Amino acid sequence: MTDTQTDTVLIIDFGSQVTQLIARRVREAGVYSEIVPFNRAEGARERLKPKAVILSGGPASVTTRQSPRAPDWVFQSGLPILSICYGQQTTAVQLGGEVEGGHAAEFGRAEIEIREKSALFDGIWEIGKRYPVWMSHGDRVTRLPDGFTVKAVSENAPFAVASDEARRIYTTMFHPEVVHTPDGAKLISNFVHKIAGLPGDWTMAHFRTSEIAKIRAQVGKDRVICGLSGGVDSAVAAKLIHEAIGDQLTCIFVDHGLMRLDEGRQVVDLFRGHFNIPLVHVDASEKFLGELDGVSDPEQKRKIIGRLFIEVFEAEAKKVGGAAFLAQGTLYPDVIESVSFTGGPSVTIKSHHNVGGLPAAMNMKLVEPLRELFKDEVRALGRELGLPDVFVGRHPFPGPGLAIRVPGAITREKLDILRKADAIYIEEIRNAGLYDTIWQAFAVLLPVRTVGVMGDARTYDSVCALRAVTSTDGMTADYFPFDHAVLGRIATRIINEVKGINRVVYDITSKPPGTIEWE
């Protein structure tokens, strides 16, 4: 939490895979929120001094002895409470109600019928009407605690919404945080604004001002080193830190030779040329490609890239010398994922995104100015800081770069072919006005060669696969439904302009966006 932030919603996590979405919906309503595991909520109360509490869903059953519970202070505090799914069940049990298993479960789309008025529904839902929601539960509440009344029902949830409005405790069996509950974001907005009475004044302009003050207080007159990757996160972190401390910051950009077309030049031009930020540019492509020669296993590629990145970065940091702080573009999802709801810190962040951690031997204190932000908030901050939209809005790119978009062994020839194909793909998506609609698009050079005919000649060349996905929350993804005319233009240009490719295919599988790399 920023030093000047006063209005905070504390989200107590019971292990739901969509808890992050609760925090996002609260922040979209202009109110700051933080997630803490249920077994760490006691300490968070004093640190955050929340103005409201939300209890998340979770995979456990409250009918078992070892299932998690909310701290007693939550119900004794007098704070407004919104309890979702498992949160509703543990609220019921802890306040004297009952929950049973063995009833008909609800997973997926359902309809609820509004039975009584509620401040939660104000301006959204009307008595007697039915509305779509998203359910995900096996157990259900069978007896409400004293003081609670039923506000809405569904076929298999007699207490789909129940509340004690005098105590400002609201419970839902469905998940308002997911996009599959169309009015869910409005319900959460009602909770934070109309029930909790919070003003909704948390903005990126506010964050920028308070975080700059925080960085200055933390760093003082010391020097900071920041590793630029070419991605959005490190770029925004670097720009924010430079705005706070000026030339006390030095950026190190390690070019591993696995970036997209002209990406290295763009980073140097932007930070050294446009923003005049001290920048060390290290072309280490020979070193990286040399050690990757002949390596086919994707996990082994990552480990090699991660190790070399650390070695090169550490060597360059020693040349700069005198820095007491190391800046990282850590985001809030990284913080959440590194502390599970059942355990402690983890040193492992998803390997398909990252290439390794930072060496402990560097013995530097960390500056992580983005650790409170989600990805979309980082983009908004980047725009607030004046970073060009073509840079801030670019699609996510994995730490190992093109190494995992060339399945099998890597060669310079394959990388050059892929860069050209990928550049054409992205250019045509932009020409069609689709780039900002698509969450991520990229080309892959498959380890397959096919016979084709171009003109009167036979060819024996590689296959290029194209992937594009849409996502509203960065947690689930679906393939983008291209118009065939657009795909046709893309395929024709790649085959005609990129020597070494004679066939283009489009992948329409749907996966979580974090696992869409070809491996």
Short mmCIF file of N, CA, C and O in Angstrom, two decimals, residues 148-198:
data_model
loop_
_atom_site.label_atom_id
_atom_site.label_comp_id
_atom_site.label_asym_id
_atom_site.label_seq_id
_atom_site.Cartn_x
_atom_site.Cartn_y
_atom_site.Cartn_z
N PHE A 148 -29.87 -12.73 9.28
CA PHE A 148 -29.73 -12.78 7.83
C PHE A 148 -31.07 -13.06 7.16
O PHE A 148 -31.90 -13.82 7.68
N THR A 149 -31.27 -12.47 5.99
CA THR A 149 -32.46 -12.73 5.19
C THR A 149 -32.04 -13.07 3.76
O THR A 149 -30.99 -12.65 3.28
N VAL A 150 -32.89 -13.85 3.09
CA VAL A 150 -32.62 -14.27 1.72
C VAL A 150 -32.99 -13.15 0.76
O VAL A 150 -34.09 -12.60 0.83
N LYS A 151 -32.08 -12.81 -0.13
CA LYS A 151 -32.31 -11.76 -1.12
C LYS A 151 -32.50 -12.31 -2.52
O LYS A 151 -33.13 -11.68 -3.36
N ALA A 152 -31.91 -13.49 -2.79
CA ALA A 152 -32.03 -14.09 -4.12
C ALA A 152 -31.82 -15.59 -3.99
O ALA A 152 -31.13 -16.07 -3.09
N VAL A 153 -32.43 -16.34 -4.92
CA VAL A 153 -32.32 -17.80 -4.92
C VAL A 153 -31.97 -18.27 -6.33
O VAL A 153 -32.19 -17.57 -7.31
N SER A 154 -31.41 -19.49 -6.40
CA SER A 154 -31.23 -20.17 -7.68
C SER A 154 -31.77 -21.58 -7.52
O SER A 154 -32.21 -21.98 -6.43
N GLU A 155 -31.76 -22.34 -8.58
CA GLU A 155 -32.34 -23.68 -8.55
C GLU A 155 -31.72 -24.56 -7.46
O GLU A 155 -32.41 -25.32 -6.80
N ASN A 156 -30.41 -24.45 -7.28
CA ASN A 156 -29.71 -25.31 -6.33
C ASN A 156 -29.06 -24.54 -5.18
O ASN A 156 -28.27 -25.11 -4.44
N ALA A 157 -29.38 -23.27 -5.05
CA ALA A 157 -28.84 -22.47 -3.96
C ALA A 157 -29.97 -21.63 -3.36
O ALA A 157 -30.28 -20.54 -3.86
N PRO A 158 -30.62 -22.15 -2.30
CA PRO A 158 -31.75 -21.41 -1.70
C PRO A 158 -31.33 -20.08 -1.07
O PRO A 158 -32.18 -19.25 -0.78
N PHE A 159 -30.01 -19.93 -0.85
CA PHE A 159 -29.50 -18.68 -0.29
C PHE A 159 -28.44 -18.10 -1.24
O PHE A 159 -27.33 -17.80 -0.84
N ALA A 160 -28.82 -17.95 -2.52
CA ALA A 160 -27.87 -17.46 -3.53
C ALA A 160 -27.30 -16.10 -3.15
O ALA A 160 -26.13 -15.81 -3.39
N VAL A 161 -28.14 -15.26 -2.56
CA VAL A 161 -27.69 -14.01 -1.95
C VAL A 161 -28.42 -13.89 -0.61
O VAL A 161 -29.65 -14.01 -0.55
N ALA A 162 -27.66 -13.69 0.44
CA ALA A 162 -28.24 -13.49 1.77
C ALA A 162 -27.43 -12.42 2.48
O ALA A 162 -26.21 -12.34 2.31
N SER A 163 -28.11 -11.63 3.30
CA SER A 163 -27.37 -10.53 3.94
C SER A 163 -27.98 -10.17 5.29
O SER A 163 -29.17 -10.41 5.54
N ASP A 164 -27.13 -9.63 6.11
CA ASP A 164 -27.55 -8.96 7.35
C ASP A 164 -27.23 -7.49 7.12
O ASP A 164 -26.12 -7.03 7.39
N GLU A 165 -28.18 -6.77 6.59
CA GLU A 165 -27.90 -5.40 6.14
C GLU A 165 -27.66 -4.46 7.32
O GLU A 165 -26.98 -3.44 7.16
N ALA A 166 -28.19 -4.79 8.48
CA ALA A 166 -27.93 -3.95 9.64
C ALA A 166 -26.45 -3.99 10.01
O ALA A 166 -25.87 -2.97 10.43
N ARG A 167 -25.83 -5.17 9.86
CA ARG A 167 -24.41 -5.32 10.17
C ARG A 167 -23.53 -5.12 8.93
O ARG A 167 -22.32 -5.25 9.01
N ARG A 168 -24.16 -4.86 7.78
CA ARG A 168 -23.46 -4.66 6.50
C ARG A 168 -22.63 -5.88 6.12
O ARG A 168 -21.49 -5.78 5.69
N ILE A 169 -23.23 -7.06 6.27
CA ILE A 169 -22.60 -8.31 5.84
C ILE A 169 -23.42 -8.87 4.69
O ILE A 169 -24.60 -9.19 4.84
N TYR A 170 -22.79 -9.00 3.53
CA TYR A 170 -23.46 -9.43 2.30
C TYR A 170 -22.77 -10.70 1.79
O TYR A 170 -21.54 -10.75 1.73
N THR A 171 -23.56 -11.70 1.42
CA THR A 171 -22.97 -12.96 0.97
C THR A 171 -23.61 -13.40 -0.34
O THR A 171 -24.82 -13.23 -0.54
N THR A 172 -22.78 -13.94 -1.24
CA THR A 172 -23.28 -14.47 -2.51
C THR A 172 -22.73 -15.87 -2.73
O THR A 172 -21.56 -16.14 -2.44
N MET A 173 -23.60 -16.76 -3.22
CA MET A 173 -23.14 -18.10 -3.55
C MET A 173 -22.43 -18.10 -4.90
O MET A 173 -21.59 -18.95 -5.18
N PHE A 174 -22.76 -17.14 -5.77
CA PHE A 174 -22.14 -17.05 -7.10
C PHE A 174 -20.89 -16.17 -7.04
O PHE A 174 -20.59 -15.54 -6.02
N HIS A 175 -20.18 -16.12 -8.15
CA HIS A 175 -18.94 -15.34 -8.25
C HIS A 175 -19.20 -14.06 -9.04
O HIS A 175 -19.26 -14.08 -10.28
N PRO A 176 -19.32 -12.90 -8.38
CA PRO A 176 -19.54 -11.65 -9.11
C PRO A 176 -18.28 -11.15 -9.82
O PRO A 176 -18.38 -10.28 -10.69
N GLU A 177 -17.11 -11.65 -9.44
CA GLU A 177 -15.86 -11.12 -9.98
C GLU A 177 -15.56 -11.57 -11.39
O GLU A 177 -14.76 -10.94 -12.09
N VAL A 178 -16.18 -12.68 -11.86
CA VAL A 178 -15.85 -13.21 -13.19
C VAL A 178 -16.72 -12.57 -14.25
O VAL A 178 -17.85 -12.12 -13.98
N VAL A 179 -16.22 -12.53 -15.48
CA VAL A 179 -16.97 -11.88 -16.56
C VAL A 179 -18.24 -12.65 -16.90
O VAL A 179 -19.15 -12.10 -17.54
N HIS A 180 -18.32 -13.92 -16.49
CA HIS A 180 -19.51 -14.72 -16.78
C HIS A 180 -20.71 -14.30 -15.94
O HIS A 180 -21.83 -14.75 -16.20
N THR A 181 -20.49 -13.48 -14.91
CA THR A 181 -21.59 -12.82 -14.21
C THR A 181 -21.66 -11.41 -14.77
O THR A 181 -20.90 -10.52 -14.35
N PRO A 182 -22.54 -11.15 -15.74
CA PRO A 182 -22.49 -9.89 -16.49
C PRO A 182 -22.55 -8.63 -15.63
O PRO A 182 -21.92 -7.62 -15.95
N ASP A 183 -23.32 -8.67 -14.54
CA ASP A 183 -23.46 -7.48 -13.70
C ASP A 183 -22.57 -7.53 -12.47
O ASP A 183 -22.71 -6.70 -11.55
N GLY A 184 -21.65 -8.49 -12.43
CA GLY A 184 -20.84 -8.68 -11.22
C GLY A 184 -20.00 -7.48 -10.84
O GLY A 184 -19.90 -7.14 -9.65
N ALA A 185 -19.38 -6.84 -11.82
CA ALA A 185 -18.54 -5.67 -11.51
C ALA A 185 -19.37 -4.55 -10.90
O ALA A 185 -18.91 -3.83 -10.01
N LYS A 186 -20.63 -4.41 -11.35
CA LYS A 186 -21.51 -3.38 -10.79
C LYS A 186 -21.88 -3.71 -9.35
O LYS A 186 -21.99 -2.81 -8.51
N LEU A 187 -22.06 -5.00 -9.05
CA LEU A 187 -22.36 -5.40 -7.68
C LEU A 187 -21.21 -5.06 -6.75
O LEU A 187 -21.40 -4.54 -5.64
N ILE A 188 -19.98 -5.36 -7.20
CA ILE A 188 -18.81 -5.05 -6.39
C ILE A 188 -18.65 -3.55 -6.24
O ILE A 188 -18.30 -3.04 -5.16
N SER A 189 -18.95 -2.80 -7.30
CA SER A 189 -18.91 -1.35 -7.21
C SER A 189 -19.93 -0.83 -6.19
O SER A 189 -19.63 0.07 -5.40
N ASN A 190 -21.11 -1.42 -6.18
CA ASN A 190 -22.11 -1.04 -5.18
C ASN A 190 -21.60 -1.31 -3.77
O ASN A 190 -21.81 -0.52 -2.85
N PHE A 191 -20.92 -2.44 -3.60
CA PHE A 191 -20.41 -2.78 -2.28
C PHE A 191 -19.40 -1.75 -1.78
O PHE A 191 -19.49 -1.25 -0.66
N VAL A 192 -18.44 -1.39 -2.64
CA VAL A 192 -17.38 -0.49 -2.17
C VAL A 192 -17.85 0.96 -2.08
O VAL A 192 -17.40 1.71 -1.21
N HIS A 193 -18.76 1.36 -2.96
CA HIS A 193 -19.19 2.76 -2.97
C HIS A 193 -20.41 3.01 -2.09
O HIS A 193 -20.39 3.87 -1.21
N LYS A 194 -21.49 2.25 -2.31
CA LYS A 194 -22.75 2.54 -1.64
C LYS A 194 -22.85 1.91 -0.26
O LYS A 194 -23.52 2.45 0.63
N ILE A 195 -22.21 0.76 -0.08
CA ILE A 195 -22.28 0.08 1.21
C ILE A 195 -21.11 0.49 2.10
O ILE A 195 -21.30 0.89 3.25
N ALA A 196 -19.88 0.40 1.57
CA ALA A 196 -18.71 0.79 2.36
C ALA A 196 -18.49 2.30 2.37
O ALA A 196 -17.75 2.82 3.21
N GLY A 197 -19.08 3.00 1.40
CA GLY A 197 -18.99 4.46 1.38
C GLY A 197 -17.63 4.99 0.96
O GLY A 197 -17.26 6.12 1.33
N LEU A 198 -16.88 4.22 0.17
CA LEU A 198 -15.55 4.66 -0.25
C LEU A 198 -15.66 5.49 -1.52
O LEU A 198 -16.44 5.18 -2.42
#
